[in-house]
């Protein structure tokens, strides 16, 4: 059973140096309140696994601007000058992962696989130091699973037992990341009684959710 927490309590759960997954695609489907609260709390040395760097005021941007991150793992940084500046100065370690590989590595962690095999990145810098496995005469990179201490996800609706549903493209990485975080913290737009969310609309079952940020 999940535990209802305030925003401050949720922030207190996440220590400096934690490895976090952050949902969203260019800020769509990101738990914005939680991101801002972490930035305001001055968290340090976080490793973030996120699809993209968004912009300074969107998605993971406030955490970058507040210099809360030690490492960024994602597929795109081109629209956030803060990430680029901190990468060039050596303040921020950046690991770029092809988007399809990123989501498959997260999924692999969530379902207990030892990694994924992909041809993406063969013959490029992405392949440096990685094992190549041949299957039916074709080479593939072995990419390890990506897991996190905390998965921070945004939901459209949450019911009283923690079942979550998402809105259209805001679904993006949320259901996959909810599988791959040791502790899952959800920031819903609304909390509703059991039965309001139709069973076939539940994208993340409450059994996966550890904490829900209540309305305030």
One Martini backbone bead per residue (centre of mass of N, CA, C, O) as a GRO file, in nm:
protein
  216
    1UNK     BB    1   0.097   0.036   0.023
    2UNK     BB    2   0.072   0.350  -0.009
    3UNK     BB    3   0.203   0.680   0.070
    4UNK     BB    4   0.112   0.977   0.184
    5UNK     BB    5   0.262   1.291   0.079
    6UNK     BB    6   0.435   1.556   0.087
    7UNK     BB    7   0.653   1.744  -0.074
    8UNK     BB    8   0.860   1.763   0.156
    9UNK     BB    9   0.870   1.458   0.216
   10UNK     BB   10   0.966   1.370  -0.062
   11UNK     BB   11   1.234   1.527  -0.059
   12UNK     BB   12   1.347   1.387   0.204
   13UNK     BB   13   1.382   1.098   0.069
   14UNK     BB   14   1.605   1.245  -0.110
   15UNK     BB   15   1.928   1.215  -0.142
   16UNK     BB   16   2.222   1.282  -0.183
   17UNK     BB   17   2.332   1.094  -0.468
   18UNK     BB   18   2.101   1.009  -0.616
   19UNK     BB   19   1.914   0.792  -0.832
   20UNK     BB   20   1.711   0.922  -1.098
   21UNK     BB   21   1.394   0.918  -1.241
   22UNK     BB   22   1.255   1.119  -1.518
   23UNK     BB   23   0.987   1.212  -1.656
   24UNK     BB   24   0.949   1.294  -1.997
   25UNK     BB   25   0.889   1.522  -2.291
   26UNK     BB   26   0.976   1.824  -2.297
   27UNK     BB   27   0.801   1.835  -2.008
   28UNK     BB   28   0.603   1.614  -2.079
   29UNK     BB   29   0.529   1.433  -1.794
   30UNK     BB   30   0.638   1.607  -1.558
   31UNK     BB   31   0.716   1.658  -1.213
   32UNK     BB   32   0.732   1.981  -1.147
   33UNK     BB   33   0.706   2.017  -0.841
   34UNK     BB   34   0.939   1.823  -0.765
   35UNK     BB   35   1.164   1.961  -0.917
   36UNK     BB   36   1.148   2.237  -0.777
   37UNK     BB   37   1.184   2.130  -0.485
   38UNK     BB   38   1.466   2.010  -0.525
   39UNK     BB   39   1.602   2.271  -0.612
   40UNK     BB   40   1.528   2.441  -0.354
   41UNK     BB   41   1.681   2.227  -0.159
   42UNK     BB   42   1.975   2.165  -0.280
   43UNK     BB   43   2.049   1.928  -0.421
   44UNK     BB   44   2.315   1.677  -0.464
   45UNK     BB   45   2.468   1.458  -0.682
   46UNK     BB   46   2.282   1.378  -0.902
   47UNK     BB   47   2.135   1.118  -1.091
   48UNK     BB   48   1.988   1.139  -1.419
   49UNK     BB   49   1.708   0.979  -1.582
   50UNK     BB   50   1.634   1.104  -1.911
   51UNK     BB   51   1.540   1.184  -2.217
   52UNK     BB   52   1.579   1.506  -2.168
   53UNK     BB   53   1.679   1.856  -2.113
   54UNK     BB   54   1.518   2.054  -2.241
   55UNK     BB   55   1.484   2.340  -2.050
   56UNK     BB   56   1.558   2.555  -1.802
   57UNK     BB   57   1.217   2.557  -1.731
   58UNK     BB   58   1.211   2.247  -1.814
   59UNK     BB   59   1.187   1.976  -1.662
   60UNK     BB   60   1.516   1.931  -1.564
   61UNK     BB   61   1.622   2.228  -1.570
   62UNK     BB   62   1.615   2.327  -1.266
   63UNK     BB   63   1.838   2.123  -1.174
   64UNK     BB   64   2.060   2.235  -1.351
   65UNK     BB   65   2.053   2.538  -1.266
   66UNK     BB   66   2.105   2.441  -0.950
   67UNK     BB   67   2.329   2.223  -0.942
   68UNK     BB   68   2.224   1.904  -0.871
   69UNK     BB   69   2.413   1.763  -1.080
   70UNK     BB   70   2.647   1.504  -1.185
   71UNK     BB   71   2.451   1.326  -1.380
   72UNK     BB   72   2.358   1.261  -1.729
   73UNK     BB   73   2.094   1.050  -1.868
   74UNK     BB   74   2.040   1.067  -2.226
   75UNK     BB   75   1.929   1.169  -2.568
   76UNK     BB   76   1.908   1.500  -2.513
   77UNK     BB   77   2.067   1.859  -2.518
   78UNK     BB   78   2.015   2.090  -2.749
   79UNK     BB   79   1.800   2.296  -2.563
   80UNK     BB   80   2.026   2.315  -2.317
   81UNK     BB   81   2.271   2.533  -2.222
   82UNK     BB   82   2.338   2.437  -1.932
   83UNK     BB   83   2.438   2.156  -2.003
   84UNK     BB   84   2.659   2.238  -2.200
   85UNK     BB   85   2.823   2.414  -2.006
   86UNK     BB   86   2.870   2.193  -1.782
   87UNK     BB   87   3.010   1.994  -1.966
   88UNK     BB   88   3.251   2.172  -2.062
   89UNK     BB   89   3.348   2.234  -1.752
   90UNK     BB   90   3.296   1.946  -1.581
   91UNK     BB   91   3.041   1.944  -1.385
   92UNK     BB   92   2.898   1.750  -1.606
   93UNK     BB   93   2.798   1.436  -1.668
   94UNK     BB   94   2.751   1.286  -2.000
   95UNK     BB   95   2.512   1.036  -2.119
   96UNK     BB   96   2.452   0.924  -2.433
   97UNK     BB   97   2.136   0.778  -2.545
   98UNK     BB   98   1.956   0.620  -2.738
   99UNK     BB   99   1.625   0.623  -2.712
  100UNK     BB  100   1.559   0.321  -2.753
  101UNK     BB  101   1.778   0.220  -2.559
  102UNK     BB  102   1.684   0.362  -2.306
  103UNK     BB  103   1.401   0.226  -2.274
  104UNK     BB  104   1.511  -0.069  -2.280
  105UNK     BB  105   1.690  -0.046  -2.027
  106UNK     BB  106   1.460   0.018  -1.835
  107UNK     BB  107   1.285  -0.227  -1.895
  108UNK     BB  108   1.492  -0.440  -1.816
  109UNK     BB  109   1.495  -0.365  -1.519
  110UNK     BB  110   1.182  -0.398  -1.466
  111UNK     BB  111   1.189  -0.727  -1.579
  112UNK     BB  112   1.484  -0.869  -1.521
  113UNK     BB  113   1.703  -0.812  -1.720
  114UNK     BB  114   2.053  -0.822  -1.836
  115UNK     BB  115   1.963  -0.684  -2.110
  116UNK     BB  116   2.036  -0.555  -2.443
  117UNK     BB  117   2.011  -0.602  -2.795
  118UNK     BB  118   2.188  -0.380  -3.032
  119UNK     BB  119   2.284  -0.206  -3.332
  120UNK     BB  120   2.293   0.056  -3.197
  121UNK     BB  121   2.625   0.206  -3.232
  122UNK     BB  122   2.781   0.068  -3.423
  123UNK     BB  123   3.089   0.220  -3.494
  124UNK     BB  124   3.081   0.402  -3.240
  125UNK     BB  125   3.116   0.561  -2.936
  126UNK     BB  126   2.893   0.390  -2.802
  127UNK     BB  127   3.078   0.112  -2.823
  128UNK     BB  128   3.277   0.181  -2.618
  129UNK     BB  129   3.349  -0.088  -2.401
  130UNK     BB  130   3.157  -0.293  -2.537
  131UNK     BB  131   2.978  -0.569  -2.587
  132UNK     BB  132   2.985  -0.811  -2.851
  133UNK     BB  133   2.711  -0.993  -3.000
  134UNK     BB  134   2.635  -1.284  -3.176
  135UNK     BB  135   2.342  -1.326  -3.396
  136UNK     BB  136   2.307  -1.493  -3.667
  137UNK     BB  137   2.571  -1.318  -3.777
  138UNK     BB  138   2.501  -1.068  -3.590
  139UNK     BB  139   2.577  -0.770  -3.445
  140UNK     BB  140   2.569  -0.670  -3.090
  141UNK     BB  141   2.492  -0.471  -2.832
  142UNK     BB  142   2.546  -0.469  -2.486
  143UNK     BB  143   2.296  -0.338  -2.278
  144UNK     BB  144   2.239  -0.227  -1.979
  145UNK     BB  145   2.060  -0.178  -1.724
  146UNK     BB  146   1.825   0.074  -1.585
  147UNK     BB  147   1.843   0.197  -1.260
  148UNK     BB  148   1.679   0.330  -0.958
  149UNK     BB  149   1.607   0.467  -0.656
  150UNK     BB  150   1.416   0.677  -0.815
  151UNK     BB  151   1.080   0.737  -0.934
  152UNK     BB  152   0.958   1.024  -1.110
  153UNK     BB  153   0.610   1.080  -1.153
  154UNK     BB  154   0.338   1.163  -1.376
  155UNK     BB  155  -0.016   1.214  -1.326
  156UNK     BB  156  -0.344   1.254  -1.377
  157UNK     BB  157  -0.443   0.998  -1.200
  158UNK     BB  158  -0.539   0.893  -0.859
  159UNK     BB  159  -0.614   0.658  -0.642
  160UNK     BB  160  -0.650   0.529  -0.317
  161UNK     BB  161  -0.438   0.278  -0.424
  162UNK     BB  162  -0.240   0.406  -0.672
  163UNK     BB  163  -0.363   0.421  -0.932
  164UNK     BB  164  -0.263   0.502  -1.273
  165UNK     BB  165  -0.305   0.778  -1.504
  166UNK     BB  166  -0.277   0.913  -1.836
  167UNK     BB  167  -0.218   1.178  -2.084
  168UNK     BB  168  -0.141   1.073  -2.355
  169UNK     BB  169   0.179   1.186  -2.418
  170UNK     BB  170   0.233   1.191  -2.099
  171UNK     BB  171   0.308   0.898  -2.068
  172UNK     BB  172   0.557   0.786  -2.189
  173UNK     BB  173   0.790   0.699  -1.932
  174UNK     BB  174   0.622   0.630  -1.679
  175UNK     BB  175   0.560   0.316  -1.679
  176UNK     BB  176   0.856   0.224  -1.706
  177UNK     BB  177   0.978   0.373  -1.455
  178UNK     BB  178   0.788   0.233  -1.243
  179UNK     BB  179   0.959  -0.043  -1.274
  180UNK     BB  180   1.280   0.093  -1.218
  181UNK     BB  181   1.219   0.179  -0.920
  182UNK     BB  182   1.263   0.134  -0.590
  183UNK     BB  183   1.119   0.420  -0.569
  184UNK     BB  184   0.784   0.547  -0.605
  185UNK     BB  185   0.691   0.880  -0.712
  186UNK     BB  186   0.381   1.049  -0.725
  187UNK     BB  187   0.235   1.324  -0.934
  188UNK     BB  188  -0.080   1.419  -0.927
  189UNK     BB  189  -0.356   1.607  -1.030
  190UNK     BB  190  -0.546   1.375  -0.907
  191UNK     BB  191  -0.770   1.242  -0.650
  192UNK     BB  192  -0.958   0.936  -0.648
  193UNK     BB  193  -1.178   0.712  -0.630
  194UNK     BB  194  -1.249   0.403  -0.643
  195UNK     BB  195  -1.362   0.360  -0.995
  196UNK     BB  196  -1.301   0.612  -1.169
  197UNK     BB  197  -1.088   0.431  -1.282
  198UNK     BB  198  -1.071   0.234  -1.522
  199UNK     BB  199  -0.914  -0.061  -1.546
  200UNK     BB  200  -0.818  -0.010  -1.859
  201UNK     BB  201  -0.667   0.278  -1.763
  202UNK     BB  202  -0.449   0.144  -1.615
  203UNK     BB  203  -0.086   0.185  -1.624
  204UNK     BB  204  -0.031   0.193  -1.300
  205UNK     BB  205  -0.015   0.003  -1.043
  206UNK     BB  206  -0.028   0.039  -0.700
  207UNK     BB  207   0.199  -0.178  -0.634
  208UNK     BB  208   0.435   0.030  -0.752
  209UNK     BB  209   0.351   0.248  -0.538
  210UNK     BB  210   0.483   0.429  -0.260
  211UNK     BB  211   0.423   0.744  -0.335
  212UNK     BB  212   0.190   1.020  -0.278
  213UNK     BB  213   0.116   1.336  -0.370
  214UNK     BB  214  -0.073   1.548  -0.224
  215UNK     BB  215  -0.296   1.773  -0.194
  216UNK     BB  216  -0.240   2.159  -0.137
   0.00000   0.00000   0.00000
